[in-house]
XYZ file of C-alpha atoms in Angstrom:
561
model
C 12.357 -28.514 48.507
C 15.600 -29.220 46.815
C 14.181 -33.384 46.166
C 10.828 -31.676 44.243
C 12.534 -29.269 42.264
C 15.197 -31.997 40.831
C 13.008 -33.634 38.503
C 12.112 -30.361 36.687
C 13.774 -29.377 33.498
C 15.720 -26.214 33.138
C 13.394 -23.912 31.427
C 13.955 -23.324 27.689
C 15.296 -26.846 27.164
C 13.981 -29.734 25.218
C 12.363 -32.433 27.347
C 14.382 -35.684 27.982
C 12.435 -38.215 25.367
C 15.265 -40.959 25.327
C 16.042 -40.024 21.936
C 17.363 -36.920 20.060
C 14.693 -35.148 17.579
C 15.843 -34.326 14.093
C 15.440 -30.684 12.909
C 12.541 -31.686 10.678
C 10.399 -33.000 13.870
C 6.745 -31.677 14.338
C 4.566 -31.563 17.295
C 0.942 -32.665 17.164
C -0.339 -29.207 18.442
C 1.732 -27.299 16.155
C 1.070 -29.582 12.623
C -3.148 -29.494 14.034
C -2.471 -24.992 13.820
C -0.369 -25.523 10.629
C -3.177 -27.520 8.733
C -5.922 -24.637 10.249
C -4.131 -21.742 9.145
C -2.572 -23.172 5.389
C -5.991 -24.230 4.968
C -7.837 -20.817 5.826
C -4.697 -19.225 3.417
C -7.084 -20.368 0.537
C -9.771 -18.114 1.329
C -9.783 -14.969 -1.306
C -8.437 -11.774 -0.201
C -8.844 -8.675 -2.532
C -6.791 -9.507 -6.127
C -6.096 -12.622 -7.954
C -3.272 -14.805 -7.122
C -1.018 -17.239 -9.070
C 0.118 -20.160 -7.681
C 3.814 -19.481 -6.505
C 2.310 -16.407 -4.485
C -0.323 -18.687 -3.201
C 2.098 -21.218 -1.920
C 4.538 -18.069 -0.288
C 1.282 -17.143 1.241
C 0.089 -20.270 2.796
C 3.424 -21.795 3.716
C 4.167 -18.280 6.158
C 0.282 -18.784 7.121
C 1.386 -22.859 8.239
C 4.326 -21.137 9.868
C 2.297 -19.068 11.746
C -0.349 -21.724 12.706
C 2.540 -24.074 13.864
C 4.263 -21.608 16.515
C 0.784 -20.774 17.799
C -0.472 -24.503 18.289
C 2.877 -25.118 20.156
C 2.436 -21.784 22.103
C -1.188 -22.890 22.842
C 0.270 -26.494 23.736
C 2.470 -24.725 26.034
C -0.058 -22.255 27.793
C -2.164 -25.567 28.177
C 0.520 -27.453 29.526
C 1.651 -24.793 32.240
C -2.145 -24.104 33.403
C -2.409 -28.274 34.043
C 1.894 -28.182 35.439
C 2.703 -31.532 33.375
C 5.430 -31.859 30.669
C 5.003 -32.626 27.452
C 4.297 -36.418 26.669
C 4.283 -38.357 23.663
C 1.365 -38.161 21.204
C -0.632 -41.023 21.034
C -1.141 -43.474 18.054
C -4.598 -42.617 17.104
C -4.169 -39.125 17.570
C -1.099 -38.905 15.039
C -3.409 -41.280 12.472
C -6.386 -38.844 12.998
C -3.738 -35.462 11.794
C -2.244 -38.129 9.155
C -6.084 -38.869 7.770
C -7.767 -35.783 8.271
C -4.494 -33.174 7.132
C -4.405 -33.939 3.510
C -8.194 -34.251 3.447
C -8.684 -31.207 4.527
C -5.938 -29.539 2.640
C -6.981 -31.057 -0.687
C -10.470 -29.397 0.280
C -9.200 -25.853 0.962
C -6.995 -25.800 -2.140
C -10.349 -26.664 -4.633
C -12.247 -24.183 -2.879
C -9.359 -21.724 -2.918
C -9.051 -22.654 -6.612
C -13.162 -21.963 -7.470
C -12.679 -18.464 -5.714
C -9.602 -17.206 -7.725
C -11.976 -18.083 -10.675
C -14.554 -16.247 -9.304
C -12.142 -13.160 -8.532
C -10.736 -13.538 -12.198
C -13.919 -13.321 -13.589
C -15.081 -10.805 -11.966
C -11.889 -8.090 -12.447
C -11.541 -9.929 -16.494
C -8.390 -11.629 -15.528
C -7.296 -13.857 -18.254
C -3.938 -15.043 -16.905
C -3.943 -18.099 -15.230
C -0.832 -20.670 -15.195
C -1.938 -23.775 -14.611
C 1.414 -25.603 -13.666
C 2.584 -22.905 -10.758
C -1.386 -23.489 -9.615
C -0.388 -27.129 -9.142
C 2.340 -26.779 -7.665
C 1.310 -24.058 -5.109
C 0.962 -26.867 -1.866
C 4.742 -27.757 -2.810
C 5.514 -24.247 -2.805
C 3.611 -24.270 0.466
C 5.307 -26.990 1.984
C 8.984 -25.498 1.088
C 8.555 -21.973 2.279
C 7.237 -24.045 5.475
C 9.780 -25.812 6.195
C 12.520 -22.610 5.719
C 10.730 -20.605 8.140
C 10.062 -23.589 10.374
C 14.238 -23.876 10.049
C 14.617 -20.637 10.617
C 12.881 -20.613 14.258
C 14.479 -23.691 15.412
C 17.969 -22.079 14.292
C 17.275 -19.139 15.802
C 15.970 -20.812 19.169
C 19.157 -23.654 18.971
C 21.361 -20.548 19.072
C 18.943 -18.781 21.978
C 19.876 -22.219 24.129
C 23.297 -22.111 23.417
C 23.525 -18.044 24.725
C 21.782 -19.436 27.569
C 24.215 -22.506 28.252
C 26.818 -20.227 28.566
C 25.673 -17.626 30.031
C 24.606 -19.775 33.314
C 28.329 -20.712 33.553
C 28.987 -16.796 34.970
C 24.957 -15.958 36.360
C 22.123 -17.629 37.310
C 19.738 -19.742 35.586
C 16.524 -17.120 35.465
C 18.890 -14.325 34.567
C 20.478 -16.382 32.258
C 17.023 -16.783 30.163
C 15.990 -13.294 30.592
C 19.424 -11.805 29.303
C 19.875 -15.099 26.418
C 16.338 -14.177 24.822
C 17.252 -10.130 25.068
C 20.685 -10.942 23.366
C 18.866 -13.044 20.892
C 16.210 -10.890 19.914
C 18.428 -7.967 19.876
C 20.886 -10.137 17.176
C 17.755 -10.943 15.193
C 16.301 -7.866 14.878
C 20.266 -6.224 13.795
C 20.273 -8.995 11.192
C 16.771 -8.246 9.724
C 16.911 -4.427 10.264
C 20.246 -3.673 9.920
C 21.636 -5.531 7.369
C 18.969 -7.242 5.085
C 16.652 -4.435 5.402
C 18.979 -1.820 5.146
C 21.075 -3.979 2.332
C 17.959 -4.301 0.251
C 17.265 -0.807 0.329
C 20.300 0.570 -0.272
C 21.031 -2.089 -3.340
C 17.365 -0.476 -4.560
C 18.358 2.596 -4.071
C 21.848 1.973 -6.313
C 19.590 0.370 -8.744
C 16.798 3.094 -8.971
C 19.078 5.551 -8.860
C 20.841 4.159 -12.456
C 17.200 3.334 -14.057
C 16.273 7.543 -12.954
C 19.015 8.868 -15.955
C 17.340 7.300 -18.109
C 14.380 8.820 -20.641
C 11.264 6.711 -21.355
C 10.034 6.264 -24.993
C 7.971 8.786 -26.453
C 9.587 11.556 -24.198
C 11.912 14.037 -25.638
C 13.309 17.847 -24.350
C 10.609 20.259 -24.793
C 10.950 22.531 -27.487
C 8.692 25.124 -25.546
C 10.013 27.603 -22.730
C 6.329 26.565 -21.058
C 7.764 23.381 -19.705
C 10.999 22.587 -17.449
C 13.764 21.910 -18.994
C 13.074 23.756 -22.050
C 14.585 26.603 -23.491
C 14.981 29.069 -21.126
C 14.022 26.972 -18.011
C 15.737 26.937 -14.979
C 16.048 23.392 -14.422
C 18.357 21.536 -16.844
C 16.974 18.460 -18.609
C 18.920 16.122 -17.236
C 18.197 16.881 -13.762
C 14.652 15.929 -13.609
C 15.204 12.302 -13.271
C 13.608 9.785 -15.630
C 9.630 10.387 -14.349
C 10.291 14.430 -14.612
C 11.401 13.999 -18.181
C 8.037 11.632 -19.196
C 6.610 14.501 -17.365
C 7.328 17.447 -19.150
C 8.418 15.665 -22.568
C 4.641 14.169 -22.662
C 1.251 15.401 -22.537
C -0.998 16.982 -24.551
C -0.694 19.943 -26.877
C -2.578 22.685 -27.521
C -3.630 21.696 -31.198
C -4.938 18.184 -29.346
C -6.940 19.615 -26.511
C -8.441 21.882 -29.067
C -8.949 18.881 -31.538
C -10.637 17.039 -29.231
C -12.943 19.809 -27.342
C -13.788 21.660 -30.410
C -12.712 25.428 -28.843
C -9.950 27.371 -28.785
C -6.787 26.014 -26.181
C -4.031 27.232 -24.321
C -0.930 25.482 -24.664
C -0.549 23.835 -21.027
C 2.431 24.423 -18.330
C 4.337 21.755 -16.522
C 7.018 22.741 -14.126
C 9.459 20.168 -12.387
C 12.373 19.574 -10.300
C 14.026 15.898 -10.130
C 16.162 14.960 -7.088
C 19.330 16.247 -9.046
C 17.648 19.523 -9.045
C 18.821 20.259 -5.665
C 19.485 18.470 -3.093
C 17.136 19.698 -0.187
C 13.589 19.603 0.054
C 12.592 23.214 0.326
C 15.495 24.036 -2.349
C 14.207 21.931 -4.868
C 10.117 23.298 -4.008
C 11.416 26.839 -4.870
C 13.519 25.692 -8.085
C 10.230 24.439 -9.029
C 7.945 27.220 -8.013
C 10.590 29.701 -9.454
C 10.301 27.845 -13.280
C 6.405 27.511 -12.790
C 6.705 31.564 -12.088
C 8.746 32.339 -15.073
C 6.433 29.993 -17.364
C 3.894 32.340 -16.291
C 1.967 29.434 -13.887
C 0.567 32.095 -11.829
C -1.313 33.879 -14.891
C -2.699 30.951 -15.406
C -6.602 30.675 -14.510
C -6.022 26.508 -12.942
C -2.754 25.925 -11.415
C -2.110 22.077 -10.284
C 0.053 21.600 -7.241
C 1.159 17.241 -7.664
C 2.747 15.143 -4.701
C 4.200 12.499 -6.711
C 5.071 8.759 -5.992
C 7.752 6.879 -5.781
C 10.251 7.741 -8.506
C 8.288 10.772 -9.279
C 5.975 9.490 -11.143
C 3.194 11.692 -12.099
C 0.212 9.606 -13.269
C -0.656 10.592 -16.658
C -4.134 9.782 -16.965
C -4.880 12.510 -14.088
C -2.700 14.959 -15.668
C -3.840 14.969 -18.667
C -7.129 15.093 -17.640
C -6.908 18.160 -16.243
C -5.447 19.492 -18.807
C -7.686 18.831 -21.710
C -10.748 19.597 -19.442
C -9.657 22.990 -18.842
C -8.613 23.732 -22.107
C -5.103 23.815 -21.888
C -5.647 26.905 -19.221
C -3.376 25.156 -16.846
C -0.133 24.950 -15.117
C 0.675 22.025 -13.311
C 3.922 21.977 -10.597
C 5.459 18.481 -9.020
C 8.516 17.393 -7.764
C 10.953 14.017 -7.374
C 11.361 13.211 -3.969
C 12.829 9.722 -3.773
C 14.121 7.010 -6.313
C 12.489 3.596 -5.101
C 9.814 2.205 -6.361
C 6.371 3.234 -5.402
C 5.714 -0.119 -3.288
C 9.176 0.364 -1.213
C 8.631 3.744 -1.331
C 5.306 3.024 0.121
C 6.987 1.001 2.940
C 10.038 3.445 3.985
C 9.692 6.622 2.152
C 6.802 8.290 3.989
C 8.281 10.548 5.926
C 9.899 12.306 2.527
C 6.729 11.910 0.882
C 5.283 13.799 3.532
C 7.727 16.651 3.394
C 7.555 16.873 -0.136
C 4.174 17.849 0.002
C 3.836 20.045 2.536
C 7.139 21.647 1.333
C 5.895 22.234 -2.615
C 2.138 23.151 -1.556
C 3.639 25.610 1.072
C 5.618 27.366 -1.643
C 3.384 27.607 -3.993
C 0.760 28.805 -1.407
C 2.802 31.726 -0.172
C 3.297 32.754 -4.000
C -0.257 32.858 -4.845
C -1.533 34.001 -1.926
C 0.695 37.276 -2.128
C -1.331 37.631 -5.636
C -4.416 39.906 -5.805
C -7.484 37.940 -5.245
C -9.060 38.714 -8.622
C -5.947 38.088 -10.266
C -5.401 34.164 -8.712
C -5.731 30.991 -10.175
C -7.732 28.653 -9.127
C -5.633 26.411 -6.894
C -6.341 22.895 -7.058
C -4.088 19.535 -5.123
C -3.775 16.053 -6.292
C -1.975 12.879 -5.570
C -1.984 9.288 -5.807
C -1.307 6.474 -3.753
C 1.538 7.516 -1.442
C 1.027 11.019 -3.284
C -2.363 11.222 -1.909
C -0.436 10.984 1.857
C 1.980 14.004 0.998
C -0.320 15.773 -0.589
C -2.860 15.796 2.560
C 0.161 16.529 4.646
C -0.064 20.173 3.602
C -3.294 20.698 5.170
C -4.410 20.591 8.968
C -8.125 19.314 8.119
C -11.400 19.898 6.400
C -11.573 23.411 6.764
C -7.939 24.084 5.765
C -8.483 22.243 2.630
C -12.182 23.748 2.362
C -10.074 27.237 2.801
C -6.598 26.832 0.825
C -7.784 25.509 -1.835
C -10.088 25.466 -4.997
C -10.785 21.434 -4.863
C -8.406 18.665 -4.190
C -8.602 14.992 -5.835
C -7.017 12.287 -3.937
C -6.403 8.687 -5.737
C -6.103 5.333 -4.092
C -4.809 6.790 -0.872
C -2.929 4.654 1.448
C -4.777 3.506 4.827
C -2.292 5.334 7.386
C -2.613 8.775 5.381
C -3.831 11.066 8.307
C -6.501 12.823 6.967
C -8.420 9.967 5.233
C -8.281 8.218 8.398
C -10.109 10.599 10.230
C -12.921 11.533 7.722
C -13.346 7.819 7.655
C -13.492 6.875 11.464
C -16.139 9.544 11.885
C -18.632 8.999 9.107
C -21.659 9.593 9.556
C -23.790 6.274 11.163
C -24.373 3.744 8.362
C -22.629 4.781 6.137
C -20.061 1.955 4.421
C -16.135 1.975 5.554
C -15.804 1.666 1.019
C -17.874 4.685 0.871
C -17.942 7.159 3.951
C -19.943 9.703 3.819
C -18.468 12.881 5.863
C -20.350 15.689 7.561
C -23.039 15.412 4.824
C -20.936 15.576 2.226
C -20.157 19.498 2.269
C -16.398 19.441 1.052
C -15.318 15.843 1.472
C -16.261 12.997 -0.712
C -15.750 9.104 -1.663
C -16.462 7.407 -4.572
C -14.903 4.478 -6.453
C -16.909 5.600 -9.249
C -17.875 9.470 -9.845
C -19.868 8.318 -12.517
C -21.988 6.420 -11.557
C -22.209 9.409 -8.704
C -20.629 10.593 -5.752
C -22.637 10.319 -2.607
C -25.200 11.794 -0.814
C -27.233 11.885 -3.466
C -29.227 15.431 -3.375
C -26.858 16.784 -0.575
C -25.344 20.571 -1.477
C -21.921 20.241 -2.608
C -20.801 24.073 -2.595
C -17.350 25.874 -2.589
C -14.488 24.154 -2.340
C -14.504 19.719 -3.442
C -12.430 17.525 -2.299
C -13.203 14.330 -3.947
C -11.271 10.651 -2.643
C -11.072 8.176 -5.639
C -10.547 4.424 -4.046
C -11.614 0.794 -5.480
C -12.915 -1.430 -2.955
C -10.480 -4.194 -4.400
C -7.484 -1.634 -3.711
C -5.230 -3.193 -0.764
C -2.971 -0.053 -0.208
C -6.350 1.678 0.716
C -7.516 -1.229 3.252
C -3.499 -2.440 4.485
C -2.878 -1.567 7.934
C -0.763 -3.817 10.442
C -4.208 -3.369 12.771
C -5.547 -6.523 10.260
C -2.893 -8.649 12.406
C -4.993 -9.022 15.323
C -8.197 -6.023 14.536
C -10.618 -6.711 12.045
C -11.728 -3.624 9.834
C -15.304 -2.433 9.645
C -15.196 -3.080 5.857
C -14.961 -6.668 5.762
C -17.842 -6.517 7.699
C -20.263 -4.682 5.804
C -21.435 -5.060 1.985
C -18.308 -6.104 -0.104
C -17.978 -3.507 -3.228
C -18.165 -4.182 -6.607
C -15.305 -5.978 -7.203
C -14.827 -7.606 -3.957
C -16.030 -11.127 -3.590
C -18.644 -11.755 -0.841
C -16.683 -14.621 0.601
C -13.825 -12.451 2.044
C -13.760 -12.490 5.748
C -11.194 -11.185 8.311
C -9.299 -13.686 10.096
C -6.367 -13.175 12.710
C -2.626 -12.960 11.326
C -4.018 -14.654 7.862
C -5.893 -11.973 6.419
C -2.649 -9.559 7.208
C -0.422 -11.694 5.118
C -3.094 -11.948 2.296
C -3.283 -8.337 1.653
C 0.526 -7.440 2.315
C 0.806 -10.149 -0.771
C -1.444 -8.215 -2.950
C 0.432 -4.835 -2.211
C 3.119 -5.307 -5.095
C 0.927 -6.921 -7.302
C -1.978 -3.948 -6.670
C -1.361 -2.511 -10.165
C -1.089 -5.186 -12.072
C -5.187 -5.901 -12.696
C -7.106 -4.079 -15.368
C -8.140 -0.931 -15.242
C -10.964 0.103 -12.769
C -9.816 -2.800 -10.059
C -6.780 -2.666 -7.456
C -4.927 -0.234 -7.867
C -4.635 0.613 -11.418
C -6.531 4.134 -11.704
C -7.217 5.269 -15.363
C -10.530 6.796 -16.834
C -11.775 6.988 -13.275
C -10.001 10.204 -13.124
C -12.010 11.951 -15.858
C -15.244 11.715 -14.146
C -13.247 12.557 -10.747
C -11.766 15.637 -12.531
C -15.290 16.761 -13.668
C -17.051 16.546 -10.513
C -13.850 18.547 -8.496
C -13.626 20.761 -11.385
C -17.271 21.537 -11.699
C -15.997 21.592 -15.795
C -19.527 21.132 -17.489
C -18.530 18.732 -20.115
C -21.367 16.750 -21.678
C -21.392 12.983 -21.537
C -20.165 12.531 -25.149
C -17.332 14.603 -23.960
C -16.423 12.660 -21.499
C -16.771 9.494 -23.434
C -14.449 11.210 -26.269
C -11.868 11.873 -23.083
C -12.009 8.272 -21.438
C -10.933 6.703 -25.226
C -7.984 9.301 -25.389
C -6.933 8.885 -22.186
C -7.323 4.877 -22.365
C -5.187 5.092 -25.266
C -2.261 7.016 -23.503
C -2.365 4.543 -21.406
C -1.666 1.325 -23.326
């Protein structure tokens, strides 16, 4: 026993090939999985890209392809109990032929499809230089992360070298890889995670004293931190002040409906408000009160997202379509960025808004009935998530509230998930339709109309507002290894029909569009605009006639730029 076990290597160590292999060296398995993969990289995903993301993307793609050719070398090599051997000659001059051939392939055919995507969103920007040099970006992202591993499994040898000086060799694996991955997970998590967001946080924290353009302290006691108001000015962070400093006026709405307005309410309470979540709700709640948000006959209730940003275009909306007979009542809850906020912050987006519906709630509902407003719920990307969070299901939304509209909401958001996993048979994944349609709705476009077509849409609307090109509604970590009905099915609009789900690849592809989601036109991703003035309508039941609503869309497209 001891003569047939001699010959065998120690496990986790490099085979004896007479000489030593340089950092840079590359197995024929692992460059055949790192030509699939970089090559499949090309294929469009859901926005356009430029070239240096396109070469981030398919250099971690080659990565990927290269650890599982040498993992599928391995399996192979265990299942047939040989050790590795050289590769032959012809094999290495078929990769060294057929590699560049087929990567010069992928990247034209990438190239035609990013036109195609262009096109098809109006995407005028296109750099030709960083599109030339996206294989070189390719190539050096490669060969960091293919650095990286071999670094990280050098050190995992070494742990295990001296480990088998005080235990065995089997124990000495199992404990050198959980050392190892314990160390690399510290180092990501703990310190360049946690370094990142904190130097964010420093950094957000600065930008949130400041006040946009075009925003200046209300002059009215209607709006927080005006005269009178119980939140100061400079507490409501920079998005509360664009907030309450901008909007429109009563002599605009009535301008541009032609009847008499009310001059709206917006109430507010920034992070330096107060401190604690269900503080800083009733700070808010307690100015909406004293603007006299409850006499109003449509009171908002906003989860905002990110910074506290509360997106104009809906805002306004509301506003002008309800003739300035409106209150509307949001809070800050972090300072990051939407996208990292979309990443870390979800657990204070999600007690945001439960905390600020809740308090509102239990004032209004403590109001006669005749005397209520009508109580309405909106948010938008991450806002959409804390602003379902309030409510247990259909028939708490269908009972709490007067209609809710819910904007490019993010794929884990709790609610959405479930109307969507049970729609009815047929029905698209970019266009559910729920329980026929009698509270909860999808549209990308209301419109062009919100389906079923002819179904009863009574009582209470709830109305989701998603592009099919939008990644933070269709991310999920499931796209690692699941693929997602919608890829499947008929692409929308402004999807190309040559997107496919693949393993690992079509992950990375959409995580890459994520913090590029709003920067498209209009209408596509993630940028939401006019959208919300047909979405409005058909929550709001308003009754505006279609030259109204054209009138609205300019004003509000104007805001916007």
């Amino acid at each position: 026993m001891a003569q047939d076990t001699s010959g065998r290597r120690a496990a986790g160590t490099a085979p004896d090939t007479g000489r030593r292999r340089g950092p840079l060296h590359a197995t024929l398995p692992g460059c055949w999985g790192a030509v699939a993969l970089a090559c499949l990289s090309f294929t469009p995903s859901l926005l356009p890209r430029g070239g240096l993301l396109q070469g981030l993307i398919s250099g971690l793609a080659a990565a990927i392809g290269y650890g599982l050719g040498v993992l599928a070398a391995l399996l192979w090599r265990a299942f047939a109990d040989r050790e590795p051997r050289p590769a032959r000659r012809w094999a290495r001059l078929t990769l060294l032929v057929a590699a560049p051939l087929l990567l010069a392939a992928a990247f034209g055919l990438g190239q035609y499809w990013q036109h195609e995507i262009r096109e098809l969103m109006g995407v005028t920007d296109y750099n030709v230089p960083l599109a030339v040099a996206s294989p070189l970006i390719a190539a050096l992202t490669f060969t960091l992360l293919l650095l990286t591993g071999r670094g990280v499994r050098a050190l995992y040898r070494r742990v295990v070298r001296l480990l088998r000086r005080w235990i065995g060799p089997r124990a000495a694996l199992a404990v050198g890889w959980l050392l190892v991955a314990g160390l690399v997970y510290a180092v990501v998590s703990g310190v360049l995670l946690d370094g990142l967001m904190a130097f964010a946080d420093k950094a957000s924290s600065l930008r949130d004293t400041e006040t946009p353009e075009g925003a200046h302290r209300p002059a009215s006691g209607l709006r927080s931190g005006g005269p009178g108001s119980a939140v100061p000015w400079d507490s409501l962070g920079r998005e509360g002040r664009a907030f309450v400093g901008t909007g429109p006026s009563q002599a605009g709405i009535a301008a541009l409906t032609h009847r008499p307005a009310k001059e709206p309410i917006r109430a507010y309470a920034g992070l330096a408000t107060s401190g604690d979540t269900e503080a800083r709700a009733a700070k808010a709640v307690a100015d909406l009160n004293r603007a006299g948000g409850f006499q109003r006959r449509n009171l908002l209730v906003v989860t905002t997202t990110g910074r506290g940003w509360v997106d104009p275009a809906s805002a306004d909306t509301f506003e002008y379509l309800n003739g300035g007979d409106t209150a509307i009542v949001a809070m800050q809850y972090s300072y990051l960025p939407s996208w990292i906020s979309y990443l870390v912050d979800q657990s204070k987006a999600r007690e945001a808004g439960r905390g600020l519906y809740d308090a509102v709630y239990d004032q209004w509902s403590r109001l006669p009935a005749d005397r209520r407003p009508r109580l309405f719920v909106t948010g938008e990307s991450l806002g959409s998530f804390g602003g379902e969070s309030a409510f247990s299901g259909e028939y708490d939304l269908r009972n709490r509230t007067s209609g809710a509209l819910f904007v490019g909401p993010p794929n884990f958001n709790t609610l959405f998930r479930d109307f969507s996993d049970h729609r009815a048979a047929g029905s698209p994944e970019i266009q559910p339709v729920y329980k026929d349609g009698r509270t909860v709705r999808f549209t990308d476009d209301a419109g062009a109309g919100v389906p079923p077509a002819g179904r009863p849409w009574d009582g209470t609307r709830v109305l989701y507002l998603m592009h099919p090109s939008d990644p933070i509604v269709w991310w999920s970590p499931r796209l690692l290894l699941h693929r997602p009905d919608w890829t499947g099915q008929a692409p929308g609009d402004d999807v190309l029909g040559s997107v496919f789900w693949m393993p690992f690849v079509t992950f990375w592809q959409i995580t890459a569009d994520l913090p590029f989601a709003t920067e498209v036109p209009g209408g596509h991703g993630h940028a939401y605009t006019t959208e919300n003035v047909d979405a409005w309508n058909a929550v709001l039941r308003s009754g505006a006639t279609g030259q109204e609503l054209a009138d609205l869309k300019k004003t509000i497209a104007a805001t916007g730029d």
